[in-house]
JSON list of C-alpha atoms and ligand atoms in Angstrom, two decimals:
[
{"chain": "A", "resi": 5, "resn": "MET", "atom": "CA", "xyz": [16.15, 32.34, 300.32]},
{"chain": "A", "resi": 6, "resn": "ASN", "atom": "CA", "xyz": [15.85, 35.04, 302.62]},
{"chain": "A", "resi": 7, "resn": "LYS", "atom": "CA", "xyz": [16.42, 38.66, 301.36]},
{"chain": "A", "resi": 8, "resn": "ILE", "atom": "CA", "xyz": [18.69, 40.71, 302.68]},
{"chain": "A", "resi": 9, "resn": "THR", "atom": "CA", "xyz": [20.14, 44.53, 302.48]},
{"chain": "A", "resi": 10, "resn": "ILE", "atom": "CA", "xyz": [22.86, 46.10, 299.76]},
{"chain": "A", "resi": 11, "resn": "ALA", "atom": "CA", "xyz": [24.14, 48.72, 300.74]},
{"chain": "A", "resi": 12, "resn": "ILE", "atom": "CA", "xyz": [26.36, 50.21, 298.39]},
{"chain": "A", "resi": 13, "resn": "ASP", "atom": "CA", "xyz": [28.51, 53.27, 298.99]},
{"chain": "A", "resi": 14, "resn": "GLY", "atom": "CA", "xyz": [31.53, 55.67, 297.60]},
{"chain": "A", "resi": 15, "resn": "PHE", "atom": "CA", "xyz": [32.86, 58.23, 295.88]},
{"chain": "A", "resi": 16, "resn": "SER", "atom": "CA", "xyz": [31.25, 60.01, 292.82]},
{"chain": "A", "resi": 17, "resn": "SER", "atom": "CA", "xyz": [31.15, 58.06, 289.52]},
{"chain": "A", "resi": 18, "resn": "THR", "atom": "CA", "xyz": [32.31, 54.78, 291.06]},
{"chain": "A", "resi": 19, "resn": "GLY", "atom": "CA", "xyz": [29.66, 53.35, 288.94]},
{"chain": "A", "resi": 20, "resn": "LYS", "atom": "CA", "xyz": [27.40, 52.71, 291.76]},
{"chain": "A", "resi": 21, "resn": "SER", "atom": "CA", "xyz": [24.37, 53.18, 290.15]},
{"chain": "A", "resi": 22, "resn": "THR", "atom": "CA", "xyz": [24.56, 51.10, 287.71]},
{"chain": "A", "resi": 23, "resn": "VAL", "atom": "CA", "xyz": [26.06, 47.76, 289.41]},
{"chain": "A", "resi": 24, "resn": "ALA", "atom": "CA", "xyz": [22.98, 48.69, 291.88]},
{"chain": "A", "resi": 25, "resn": "LYS", "atom": "CA", "xyz": [20.89, 48.57, 289.27]},
{"chain": "A", "resi": 26, "resn": "ARG", "atom": "CA", "xyz": [22.00, 45.35, 287.56]},
{"chain": "A", "resi": 27, "resn": "LEU", "atom": "CA", "xyz": [21.98, 43.72, 290.92]},
{"chain": "A", "resi": 28, "resn": "ALA", "atom": "CA", "xyz": [19.13, 44.93, 291.86]},
{"chain": "A", "resi": 29, "resn": "LYS", "atom": "CA", "xyz": [17.46, 43.32, 288.64]},
{"chain": "A", "resi": 30, "resn": "HIS", "atom": "CA", "xyz": [18.85, 40.20, 288.49]},
{"chain": "A", "resi": 31, "resn": "LEU", "atom": "CA", "xyz": [17.82, 39.24, 292.29]},
{"chain": "A", "resi": 32, "resn": "GLY", "atom": "CA", "xyz": [14.41, 40.67, 291.72]},
{"chain": "A", "resi": 33, "resn": "TYR", "atom": "CA", "xyz": [14.93, 43.82, 294.44]},
{"chain": "A", "resi": 34, "resn": "THR", "atom": "CA", "xyz": [14.03, 47.13, 295.09]},
{"chain": "A", "resi": 35, "resn": "TYR", "atom": "CA", "xyz": [16.87, 49.56, 294.20]},
{"chain": "A", "resi": 36, "resn": "VAL", "atom": "CA", "xyz": [16.72, 53.58, 295.63]},
{"chain": "A", "resi": 37, "resn": "ASP", "atom": "CA", "xyz": [19.28, 55.77, 294.93]},
{"chain": "A", "resi": 38, "resn": "SER", "atom": "CA", "xyz": [19.67, 57.70, 297.64]},
{"chain": "A", "resi": 39, "resn": "GLY", "atom": "CA", "xyz": [22.09, 60.36, 295.66]},
{"chain": "A", "resi": 40, "resn": "ALA", "atom": "CA", "xyz": [18.90, 61.20, 293.41]},
{"chain": "A", "resi": 41, "resn": "MET", "atom": "CA", "xyz": [16.94, 62.22, 296.30]},
{"chain": "A", "resi": 42, "resn": "TYR", "atom": "CA", "xyz": [19.79, 65.17, 296.77]},
{"chain": "A", "resi": 43, "resn": "ARG", "atom": "CA", "xyz": [19.77, 65.88, 293.84]},
{"chain": "A", "resi": 44, "resn": "ALA", "atom": "CA", "xyz": [15.91, 66.43, 294.05]},
{"chain": "A", "resi": 45, "resn": "VAL", "atom": "CA", "xyz": [16.26, 68.89, 296.77]},
{"chain": "A", "resi": 46, "resn": "THR", "atom": "CA", "xyz": [19.01, 70.07, 295.30]},
{"chain": "A", "resi": 47, "resn": "TRP", "atom": "CA", "xyz": [16.98, 70.89, 291.76]},
{"chain": "A", "resi": 48, "resn": "TYR", "atom": "CA", "xyz": [14.07, 72.47, 294.34]},
{"chain": "A", "resi": 49, "resn": "ALA", "atom": "CA", "xyz": [16.58, 74.84, 295.80]},
{"chain": "A", "resi": 50, "resn": "MET", "atom": "CA", "xyz": [17.84, 75.52, 292.20]},
{"chain": "A", "resi": 51, "resn": "LYS", "atom": "CA", "xyz": [14.33, 76.63, 291.11]},
{"chain": "A", "resi": 52, "resn": "HIS", "atom": "CA", "xyz": [13.16, 78.56, 293.95]},
{"chain": "A", "resi": 53, "resn": "ASN", "atom": "CA", "xyz": [16.59, 80.29, 293.85]},
{"chain": "A", "resi": 54, "resn": "PHE", "atom": "CA", "xyz": [17.48, 79.17, 297.38]},
{"chain": "A", "resi": 55, "resn": "ILE", "atom": "CA", "xyz": [21.22, 78.20, 295.61]},
{"chain": "A", "resi": 56, "resn": "ASN", "atom": "CA", "xyz": [23.53, 79.71, 293.49]},
{"chain": "A", "resi": 57, "resn": "ARG", "atom": "CA", "xyz": [26.60, 80.54, 292.24]},
{"chain": "A", "resi": 58, "resn": "GLU", "atom": "CA", "xyz": [26.64, 84.01, 294.93]},
{"chain": "A", "resi": 59, "resn": "ARG", "atom": "CA", "xyz": [25.22, 82.71, 297.31]},
{"chain": "A", "resi": 60, "resn": "PHE", "atom": "CA", "xyz": [22.45, 79.59, 299.24]},
{"chain": "A", "resi": 61, "resn": "ASP", "atom": "CA", "xyz": [20.00, 80.01, 301.59]},
{"chain": "A", "resi": 62, "resn": "VAL", "atom": "CA", "xyz": [19.95, 77.56, 304.41]},
{"chain": "A", "resi": 63, "resn": "ASP", "atom": "CA", "xyz": [17.70, 78.82, 305.92]},
{"chain": "A", "resi": 64, "resn": "SER", "atom": "CA", "xyz": [14.82, 78.94, 303.65]},
{"chain": "A", "resi": 65, "resn": "LEU", "atom": "CA", "xyz": [15.47, 75.64, 302.01]},
{"chain": "A", "resi": 66, "resn": "VAL", "atom": "CA", "xyz": [15.52, 74.31, 305.62]},
{"chain": "A", "resi": 67, "resn": "SER", "atom": "CA", "xyz": [11.39, 76.15, 306.16]},
{"chain": "A", "resi": 68, "resn": "HIS", "atom": "CA", "xyz": [10.69, 74.29, 303.03]},
{"chain": "A", "resi": 69, "resn": "LEU", "atom": "CA", "xyz": [11.40, 71.36, 303.52]},
{"chain": "A", "resi": 70, "resn": "ASP", "atom": "CA", "xyz": [8.33, 69.95, 304.68]},
{"chain": "A", "resi": 71, "resn": "ASP", "atom": "CA", "xyz": [7.35, 71.22, 300.61]},
{"chain": "A", "resi": 72, "resn": "ILE", "atom": "CA", "xyz": [9.63, 68.84, 299.05]},
{"chain": "A", "resi": 73, "resn": "HIS", "atom": "CA", "xyz": [8.20, 65.39, 297.81]},
{"chain": "A", "resi": 74, "resn": "ILE", "atom": "CA", "xyz": [9.91, 62.88, 296.97]},
{"chain": "A", "resi": 75, "resn": "SER", "atom": "CA", "xyz": [9.09, 59.46, 295.29]},
{"chain": "A", "resi": 76, "resn": "PHE", "atom": "CA", "xyz": [10.26, 56.75, 292.92]},
{"chain": "A", "resi": 77, "resn": "VAL", "atom": "CA", "xyz": [8.37, 55.25, 290.04]},
{"chain": "A", "resi": 78, "resn": "PHE", "atom": "CA", "xyz": [9.26, 52.22, 288.09]},
{"chain": "A", "resi": 79, "resn": "ASN", "atom": "CA", "xyz": [9.29, 52.96, 284.22]},
{"chain": "A", "resi": 80, "resn": "LYS", "atom": "CA", "xyz": [9.05, 49.83, 282.55]},
{"chain": "A", "resi": 81, "resn": "ASP", "atom": "CA", "xyz": [10.93, 51.01, 279.26]},
{"chain": "A", "resi": 82, "resn": "VAL", "atom": "CA", "xyz": [14.03, 52.08, 280.81]},
{"chain": "A", "resi": 83, "resn": "GLY", "atom": "CA", "xyz": [13.94, 49.30, 283.67]},
{"chain": "A", "resi": 84, "resn": "PHE", "atom": "CA", "xyz": [14.70, 51.43, 286.71]},
{"chain": "A", "resi": 85, "resn": "ALA", "atom": "CA", "xyz": [12.84, 53.47, 288.74]},
{"chain": "A", "resi": 86, "resn": "GLU", "atom": "CA", "xyz": [12.71, 57.00, 288.08]},
{"chain": "A", "resi": 87, "resn": "VAL", "atom": "CA", "xyz": [12.72, 59.99, 290.68]},
{"chain": "A", "resi": 88, "resn": "TYR", "atom": "CA", "xyz": [9.49, 62.45, 290.75]},
{"chain": "A", "resi": 89, "resn": "LEU", "atom": "CA", "xyz": [9.73, 65.44, 293.11]},
{"chain": "A", "resi": 90, "resn": "ASN", "atom": "CA", "xyz": [6.12, 67.15, 294.25]},
{"chain": "A", "resi": 91, "resn": "ASP", "atom": "CA", "xyz": [4.86, 64.47, 291.56]},
{"chain": "A", "resi": 92, "resn": "GLU", "atom": "CA", "xyz": [7.13, 66.05, 288.18]},
{"chain": "A", "resi": 93, "resn": "ASN", "atom": "CA", "xyz": [9.46, 62.98, 286.44]},
{"chain": "A", "resi": 94, "resn": "ILE", "atom": "CA", "xyz": [12.53, 65.51, 287.00]},
{"chain": "A", "resi": 95, "resn": "GLU", "atom": "CA", "xyz": [14.93, 62.22, 286.33]},
{"chain": "A", "resi": 96, "resn": "LYS", "atom": "CA", "xyz": [16.22, 64.20, 283.31]},
{"chain": "A", "resi": 97, "resn": "TYR", "atom": "CA", "xyz": [17.35, 67.23, 284.97]},
{"chain": "A", "resi": 98, "resn": "ILE", "atom": "CA", "xyz": [19.08, 65.96, 288.03]},
{"chain": "A", "resi": 99, "resn": "ARG", "atom": "CA", "xyz": [22.41, 64.88, 286.52]},
{"chain": "A", "resi": 100, "resn": "SER", "atom": "CA", "xyz": [23.59, 67.99, 284.68]},
{"chain": "A", "resi": 101, "resn": "LEU", "atom": "CA", "xyz": [27.06, 69.49, 285.78]},
{"chain": "A", "resi": 102, "resn": "GLU", "atom": "CA", "xyz": [24.90, 72.20, 287.47]},
{"chain": "A", "resi": 103, "resn": "VAL", "atom": "CA", "xyz": [23.02, 69.70, 289.86]},
{"chain": "A", "resi": 104, "resn": "SER", "atom": "CA", "xyz": [26.09, 68.23, 290.57]},
{"chain": "A", "resi": 105, "resn": "SER", "atom": "CA", "xyz": [27.74, 71.69, 290.94]},
{"chain": "A", "resi": 106, "resn": "PHE", "atom": "CA", "xyz": [24.75, 72.48, 294.24]},
{"chain": "A", "resi": 107, "resn": "VAL", "atom": "CA", "xyz": [24.82, 69.15, 295.38]},
{"chain": "A", "resi": 108, "resn": "SER", "atom": "CA", "xyz": [26.91, 68.59, 297.90]},
{"chain": "A", "resi": 109, "resn": "ARG", "atom": "CA", "xyz": [26.59, 71.56, 299.69]},
{"chain": "A", "resi": 110, "resn": "VAL", "atom": "CA", "xyz": [22.97, 70.68, 300.18]},
{"chain": "A", "resi": 111, "resn": "ALA", "atom": "CA", "xyz": [23.90, 67.50, 301.37]},
{"chain": "A", "resi": 112, "resn": "GLU", "atom": "CA", "xyz": [25.91, 69.19, 304.29]},
{"chain": "A", "resi": 113, "resn": "VAL", "atom": "CA", "xyz": [22.52, 70.50, 306.20]},
{"chain": "A", "resi": 114, "resn": "SER", "atom": "CA", "xyz": [21.44, 68.61, 308.57]},
{"chain": "A", "resi": 115, "resn": "GLU", "atom": "CA", "xyz": [18.70, 68.91, 308.24]},
{"chain": "A", "resi": 116, "resn": "VAL", "atom": "CA", "xyz": [18.57, 67.83, 304.37]},
{"chain": "A", "resi": 117, "resn": "ARG", "atom": "CA", "xyz": [19.73, 64.85, 305.81]},
{"chain": "A", "resi": 118, "resn": "SER", "atom": "CA", "xyz": [17.56, 63.57, 308.38]},
{"chain": "A", "resi": 119, "resn": "GLN", "atom": "CA", "xyz": [14.18, 64.11, 306.47]},
{"chain": "A", "resi": 120, "resn": "LEU", "atom": "CA", "xyz": [15.86, 61.91, 303.56]},
{"chain": "A", "resi": 121, "resn": "VAL", "atom": "CA", "xyz": [17.15, 59.42, 305.68]},
{"chain": "A", "resi": 122, "resn": "LYS", "atom": "CA", "xyz": [14.10, 58.66, 307.73]},
{"chain": "A", "resi": 123, "resn": "GLN", "atom": "CA", "xyz": [12.63, 58.18, 303.59]},
{"chain": "A", "resi": 124, "resn": "GLN", "atom": "CA", "xyz": [15.46, 55.51, 303.12]},
{"chain": "A", "resi": 125, "resn": "GLN", "atom": "CA", "xyz": [15.01, 53.90, 305.65]},
{"chain": "A", "resi": 126, "resn": "LYS", "atom": "CA", "xyz": [11.06, 53.60, 305.16]},
{"chain": "A", "resi": 127, "resn": "LEU", "atom": "CA", "xyz": [12.25, 52.32, 301.77]},
{"chain": "A", "resi": 128, "resn": "GLY", "atom": "CA", "xyz": [14.12, 50.02, 302.91]},
{"chain": "A", "resi": 129, "resn": "LYS", "atom": "CA", "xyz": [11.99, 48.50, 306.00]},
{"chain": "A", "resi": 130, "resn": "VAL", "atom": "CA", "xyz": [10.94, 45.32, 303.96]},
{"chain": "A", "resi": 131, "resn": "LYS", "atom": "CA", "xyz": [14.24, 44.07, 302.69]},
{"chain": "A", "resi": 132, "resn": "GLY", "atom": "CA", "xyz": [15.25, 42.49, 299.64]},
{"chain": "A", "resi": 133, "resn": "VAL", "atom": "CA", "xyz": [16.83, 46.19, 298.80]},
{"chain": "A", "resi": 134, "resn": "VAL", "atom": "CA", "xyz": [20.51, 48.07, 296.91]},
{"chain": "A", "resi": 135, "resn": "MET", "atom": "CA", "xyz": [20.73, 51.21, 298.07]},
{"chain": "A", "resi": 136, "resn": "ASP", "atom": "CA", "xyz": [23.38, 52.99, 296.96]},
{"chain": "A", "resi": 137, "resn": "GLY", "atom": "CA", "xyz": [24.83, 56.58, 298.47]},
{"chain": "A", "resi": 138, "resn": "ARG", "atom": "CA", "xyz": [27.30, 57.97, 300.77]},
{"chain": "A", "resi": 139, "resn": "ASP", "atom": "CA", "xyz": [26.26, 56.88, 304.15]},
{"chain": "A", "resi": 140, "resn": "ILE", "atom": "CA", "xyz": [24.13, 53.71, 302.89]},
{"chain": "A", "resi": 141, "resn": "GLY", "atom": "CA", "xyz": [26.69, 51.52, 305.72]},
{"chain": "A", "resi": 142, "resn": "THR", "atom": "CA", "xyz": [27.24, 54.32, 307.99]},
{"chain": "A", "resi": 143, "resn": "VAL", "atom": "CA", "xyz": [23.72, 55.97, 309.06]},
{"chain": "A", "resi": 144, "resn": "VAL", "atom": "CA", "xyz": [21.01, 54.41, 306.96]},
{"chain": "A", "resi": 145, "resn": "PHE", "atom": "CA", "xyz": [21.25, 51.26, 307.28]},
{"chain": "A", "resi": 146, "resn": "PRO", "atom": "CA", "xyz": [24.17, 50.18, 309.82]},
{"chain": "A", "resi": 147, "resn": "ASN", "atom": "CA", "xyz": [22.84, 46.96, 310.34]},
{"chain": "A", "resi": 148, "resn": "ALA", "atom": "CA", "xyz": [22.63, 46.14, 306.39]},
{"chain": "A", "resi": 149, "resn": "GLU", "atom": "CA", "xyz": [24.49, 42.27, 305.55]},
{"chain": "A", "resi": 150, "resn": "LEU", "atom": "CA", "xyz": [25.96, 43.26, 303.12]},
{"chain": "A", "resi": 151, "resn": "LYS", "atom": "CA", "xyz": [28.11, 46.32, 302.59]},
{"chain": "A", "resi": 152, "resn": "LEU", "atom": "CA", "xyz": [30.33, 47.21, 299.61]},
{"chain": "A", "resi": 153, "resn": "PHE", "atom": "CA", "xyz": [32.67, 50.58, 299.37]},
{"chain": "A", "resi": 154, "resn": "LEU", "atom": "CA", "xyz": [33.11, 51.77, 295.75]},
{"chain": "A", "resi": 155, "resn": "THR", "atom": "CA", "xyz": [36.42, 53.56, 294.87]},
{"chain": "A", "resi": 156, "resn": "ALA", "atom": "CA", "xyz": [38.09, 54.21, 291.50]},
{"chain": "A", "resi": 157, "resn": "SER", "atom": "CA", "xyz": [41.03, 57.02, 290.45]},
{"chain": "A", "resi": 158, "resn": "PRO", "atom": "CA", "xyz": [39.07, 60.33, 289.19]},
{"chain": "A", "resi": 159, "resn": "GLU", "atom": "CA", "xyz": [40.81, 60.52, 286.53]},
{"chain": "A", "resi": 160, "resn": "ASN", "atom": "CA", "xyz": [39.24, 56.83, 285.85]},
{"chain": "A", "resi": 161, "resn": "ARG", "atom": "CA", "xyz": [35.90, 58.58, 287.65]},
{"chain": "A", "resi": 162, "resn": "ALA", "atom": "CA", "xyz": [36.02, 61.97, 285.73]},
{"chain": "A", "resi": 163, "resn": "LYS", "atom": "CA", "xyz": [35.91, 60.32, 281.91]},
{"chain": "A", "resi": 164, "resn": "ARG", "atom": "CA", "xyz": [33.29, 57.84, 282.91]},
{"chain": "A", "resi": 165, "resn": "ARG", "atom": "CA", "xyz": [30.86, 60.91, 283.93]},
{"chain": "A", "resi": 166, "resn": "PHE", "atom": "CA", "xyz": [32.12, 62.90, 281.37]},
{"chain": "A", "resi": 167, "resn": "SER", "atom": "CA", "xyz": [31.32, 60.68, 278.20]},
{"chain": "A", "resi": 168, "resn": "GLU", "atom": "CA", "xyz": [28.45, 60.00, 279.90]},
{"chain": "A", "resi": 169, "resn": "LEU", "atom": "CA", "xyz": [27.23, 63.68, 279.67]},
{"chain": "A", "resi": 170, "resn": "VAL", "atom": "CA", "xyz": [28.70, 63.68, 276.19]},
{"chain": "A", "resi": 171, "resn": "LYS", "atom": "CA", "xyz": [26.51, 61.14, 275.18]},
{"chain": "A", "resi": 172, "resn": "LYS", "atom": "CA", "xyz": [23.08, 62.66, 276.40]},
{"chain": "A", "resi": 173, "resn": "GLY", "atom": "CA", "xyz": [24.48, 65.94, 274.52]},
{"chain": "A", "resi": 174, "resn": "ASP", "atom": "CA", "xyz": [25.11, 67.75, 277.48]},
{"chain": "A", "resi": 175, "resn": "ALA", "atom": "CA", "xyz": [28.50, 70.45, 276.38]},
{"chain": "A", "resi": 176, "resn": "VAL", "atom": "CA", "xyz": [30.40, 70.28, 278.89]},
{"chain": "A", "resi": 177, "resn": "LEU", "atom": "CA", "xyz": [34.23, 70.10, 279.41]},
{"chain": "A", "resi": 178, "resn": "TYR", "atom": "CA", "xyz": [36.07, 66.99, 280.80]},
{"chain": "A", "resi": 179, "resn": "ASP", "atom": "CA", "xyz": [38.29, 69.43, 283.02]},
{"chain": "A", "resi": 180, "resn": "ASP", "atom": "CA", "xyz": [35.48, 70.65, 285.07]},
{"chain": "A", "resi": 181, "resn": "VAL", "atom": "CA", "xyz": [33.71, 67.68, 284.89]},
{"chain": "A", "resi": 182, "resn": "LEU", "atom": "CA", "xyz": [37.32, 66.35, 287.08]},
{"chain": "A", "resi": 183, "resn": "LYS", "atom": "CA", "xyz": [37.11, 69.78, 289.06]},
{"chain": "A", "resi": 184, "resn": "ASN", "atom": "CA", "xyz": [33.51, 68.26, 289.96]},
{"chain": "A", "resi": 185, "resn": "VAL", "atom": "CA", "xyz": [34.40, 64.74, 290.76]},
{"chain": "A", "resi": 186, "resn": "GLU", "atom": "CA", "xyz": [37.18, 65.81, 292.79]},
{"chain": "A", "resi": 187, "resn": "GLY", "atom": "CA", "xyz": [35.34, 68.65, 294.82]},
{"chain": "A", "resi": 188, "resn": "ARG", "atom": "CA", "xyz": [32.30, 66.41, 295.93]},
{"chain": "A", "resi": 189, "resn": "ASP", "atom": "CA", "xyz": [34.85, 64.44, 296.82]},
{"chain": "A", "resi": 190, "resn": "TYR", "atom": "CA", "xyz": [36.11, 66.25, 299.53]},
{"chain": "A", "resi": 191, "resn": "ILE", "atom": "CA", "xyz": [33.20, 67.86, 300.73]},
{"chain": "A", "resi": 192, "resn": "ASP", "atom": "CA", "xyz": [31.05, 64.64, 301.07]},
{"chain": "A", "resi": 193, "resn": "SER", "atom": "CA", "xyz": [34.39, 62.76, 303.23]},
{"chain": "A", "resi": 194, "resn": "HIS", "atom": "CA", "xyz": [35.33, 66.43, 305.17]},
{"chain": "A", "resi": 195, "resn": "ARG", "atom": "CA", "xyz": [31.40, 67.29, 306.21]},
{"chain": "A", "resi": 196, "resn": "LYS", "atom": "CA", "xyz": [30.46, 66.85, 309.99]},
{"chain": "A", "resi": 197, "resn": "ASP", "atom": "CA", "xyz": [27.04, 64.91, 309.30]},
{"chain": "A", "resi": 198, "resn": "SER", "atom": "CA", "xyz": [27.88, 61.28, 307.87]},
{"chain": "A", "resi": 199, "resn": "PRO", "atom": "CA", "xyz": [31.12, 62.18, 305.83]},
{"chain": "A", "resi": 200, "resn": "LEU", "atom": "CA", "xyz": [31.52, 59.74, 303.23]},
{"chain": "A", "resi": 201, "resn": "ILE", "atom": "CA", "xyz": [33.39, 57.52, 304.78]},
{"chain": "A", "resi": 202, "resn": "LYS", "atom": "CA", "xyz": [34.27, 53.18, 304.41]},
{"chain": "A", "resi": 203, "resn": "ALA", "atom": "CA", "xyz": [32.23, 51.78, 307.58]},
{"chain": "A", "resi": 204, "resn": "GLU", "atom": "CA", "xyz": [34.58, 48.93, 309.08]},
{"chain": "A", "resi": 205, "resn": "ASP", "atom": "CA", "xyz": [33.18, 46.19, 307.84]},
{"chain": "A", "resi": 206, "resn": "ALA", "atom": "CA", "xyz": [32.36, 46.88, 303.99]},
{"chain": "A", "resi": 207, "resn": "ILE", "atom": "CA", "xyz": [34.13, 45.17, 301.40]},
{"chain": "A", "resi": 208, "resn": "GLU", "atom": "CA", "xyz": [36.20, 47.65, 299.40]},
{"chain": "A", "resi": 209, "resn": "ILE", "atom": "CA", "xyz": [36.74, 47.36, 295.77]},
{"chain": "A", "resi": 210, "resn": "ASP", "atom": "CA", "xyz": [38.55, 49.34, 293.62]},
{"chain": "A", "resi": 211, "resn": "ASN", "atom": "CA", "xyz": [37.11, 49.36, 290.01]},
{"chain": "A", "resi": 212, "resn": "SER", "atom": "CA", "xyz": [39.59, 51.53, 287.96]},
{"chain": "A", "resi": 213, "resn": "ASN", "atom": "CA", "xyz": [40.36, 48.56, 285.65]},
{"chain": "A", "resi": 214, "resn": "MET", "atom": "CA", "xyz": [37.57, 46.93, 285.19]},
{"chain": "A", "resi": 215, "resn": "SER", "atom": "CA", "xyz": [35.20, 46.80, 283.10]},
{"chain": "A", "resi": 216, "resn": "LYS", "atom": "CA", "xyz": [31.01, 47.45, 284.03]},
{"chain": "A", "resi": 217, "resn": "ASP", "atom": "CA", "xyz": [30.54, 43.67, 283.19]},
{"chain": "A", "resi": 218, "resn": "GLU", "atom": "CA", "xyz": [33.61, 42.42, 284.94]},
{"chain": "A", "resi": 219, "resn": "GLN", "atom": "CA", "xyz": [32.30, 44.79, 288.22]},
{"chain": "A", "resi": 220, "resn": "PHE", "atom": "CA", "xyz": [29.18, 42.86, 287.81]},
{"chain": "A", "resi": 221, "resn": "HIS", "atom": "CA", "xyz": [29.96, 39.94, 288.65]},
{"chain": "A", "resi": 222, "resn": "VAL", "atom": "CA", "xyz": [33.05, 40.02, 291.14]},
{"chain": "A", "resi": 223, "resn": "ILE", "atom": "CA", "xyz": [29.81, 42.02, 293.36]},
{"chain": "A", "resi": 224, "resn": "LEU", "atom": "CA", "xyz": [27.27, 38.88, 292.45]},
{"chain": "A", "resi": 225, "resn": "ASP", "atom": "CA", "xyz": [30.09, 36.65, 293.59]},
{"chain": "A", "resi": 226, "resn": "ILE", "atom": "CA", "xyz": [30.24, 37.91, 296.63]},
{"chain": "A", "resi": 227, "resn": "VAL", "atom": "CA", "xyz": [26.51, 38.52, 297.23]},
{"chain": "A", "resi": 228, "resn": "ASN", "atom": "CA", "xyz": [26.30, 34.98, 296.73]},
{"chain": "A", "resi": 229, "resn": "ARG", "atom": "CA", "xyz": [28.37, 34.14, 299.09]},
{"chain": "A", "resi": 230, "resn": "LYS", "atom": "CA", "xyz": [25.88, 36.14, 301.90]},
{"chain": "A", "resi": 231, "resn": "LEU", "atom": "CA", "xyz": [23.27, 34.93, 300.76]},
{"chain": "A", "resi": 232, "resn": "LYS", "atom": "CA", "xyz": [24.51, 31.40, 301.40]},
{"chain": "A", "resi": 233, "resn": "GLU", "atom": "CA", "xyz": [25.76, 32.18, 304.76]},
{"chain": "A", "resi": 234, "resn": "ASN", "atom": "CA", "xyz": [22.31, 34.36, 305.33]},
{"chain": "A", "resi": 235, "resn": "ALA", "atom": "CA", "xyz": [20.15, 31.49, 303.91]},
{"chain": "B", "resi": 26, "resn": "CDP", "atom": "O1", "xyz": [25.92, 59.18, 290.97]},
{"chain": "B", "resi": 26, "resn": "CDP", "atom": "P1", "xyz": [27.10, 60.38, 291.62]},
{"chain": "B", "resi": 26, "resn": "CDP", "atom": "O2", "xyz": [28.45, 59.42, 291.37]},
{"chain": "B", "resi": 26, "resn": "CDP", "atom": "O3", "xyz": [27.28, 61.62, 291.31]},
{"chain": "B", "resi": 26, "resn": "CDP", "atom": "O4", "xyz": [26.92, 61.09, 292.76]},
{"chain": "B", "resi": 26, "resn": "CDP", "atom": "P2", "xyz": [25.22, 60.43, 293.32]},
{"chain": "B", "resi": 26, "resn": "CDP", "atom": "O5", "xyz": [25.14, 59.27, 294.02]},
{"chain": "B", "resi": 26, "resn": "CDP", "atom": "O6", "xyz": [24.24, 60.98, 291.72]},
{"chain": "B", "resi": 26, "resn": "CDP", "atom": "O7", "xyz": [25.42, 61.46, 294.58]},
{"chain": "B", "resi": 26, "resn": "CDP", "atom": "C1", "xyz": [25.33, 63.56, 294.46]},
{"chain": "B", "resi": 26, "resn": "CDP", "atom": "C2", "xyz": [25.26, 63.58, 295.83]},
{"chain": "B", "resi": 26, "resn": "CDP", "atom": "O8", "xyz": [24.82, 63.35, 296.78]},
{"chain": "B", "resi": 26, "resn": "CDP", "atom": "C3", "xyz": [26.61, 63.13, 296.43]},
{"chain": "B", "resi": 26, "resn": "CDP", "atom": "O9", "xyz": [28.06, 63.63, 296.25]},
{"chain": "B", "resi": 26, "resn": "CDP", "atom": "C4", "xyz": [26.91, 63.70, 298.07]},
{"chain": "B", "resi": 26, "resn": "CDP", "atom": "O10", "xyz": [26.94, 65.28, 298.34]},
{"chain": "B", "resi": 26, "resn": "CDP", "atom": "C5", "xyz": [24.76, 63.70, 298.00]},
{"chain": "B", "resi": 26, "resn": "CDP", "atom": "N1", "xyz": [24.82, 62.12, 298.67]},
{"chain": "B", "resi": 26, "resn": "CDP", "atom": "C6", "xyz": [24.69, 62.32, 300.53]},
{"chain": "B", "resi": 26, "resn": "CDP", "atom": "O11", "xyz": [25.31, 62.56, 300.73]},
{"chain": "B", "resi": 26, "resn": "CDP", "atom": "N2", "xyz": [24.47, 60.61, 300.80]},
{"chain": "B", "resi": 26, "resn": "CDP", "atom": "C7", "xyz": [23.91, 60.18, 300.31]},
{"chain": "B", "resi": 26, "resn": "CDP", "atom": "N3", "xyz": [23.89, 58.56, 300.74]},
{"chain": "B", "resi": 26, "resn": "CDP", "atom": "C8", "xyz": [24.09, 59.73, 298.61]},
{"chain": "B", "resi": 26, "resn": "CDP", "atom": "C9", "xyz": [23.91, 61.52, 297.95]}
]
């Protein structure tokens, strides 16, 4: 069967990566978490003090972009590819609320975007890829055979993200998580370069009232129909 490219975009914490990982595993495709790449650059900027609560030194970050090498290494114990920054596994650092509080500002920077988009297009050169993010169906793979756009109410999304962080042992407040989800949605949808918008040919799925399992099966049906069309 012909392999296709599946682009999954949507607002923060809509369960994109959960469904993308499961789909990739089911189909034997490669999963690429483009958000992890923006988080990796943000982590680098935080470590070098280019970004903190008081200031964001965009010029310094941009002048160091060539020193930032991001790679994905499959970890069979967890069943997905973990993100590495300059050969260090940074998977456990990049999902914190602190990184989330800076990432959308880093992702507004055009030089950061063009560098990462290039790498994402390279990773998706061979068909058989599921990639999730904000601009995958619009900018990274405008010709993807299947584009999905996931939405859910902000409260549902904040609840999901809050329980994920609590499960990991992070001491966070629900209100701070909700504020972060809403704040990132705003910046991601209003930035000049590649704002989060639904591609014209994307299928929109509101998963506010779906379990992870239901969402997976709804999406798998859509994928199977698309695969038949492309066979
Ligand atoms: O998983 P979650 O919804 O929290 O977000 P993510 O996919 O890890 O992405 C983190 C942030 O990276 C987003 O809020 C965007 O600011 C940025 N991002 C982007 O601009 N473009 C992408 N293709 C992916 C992420």
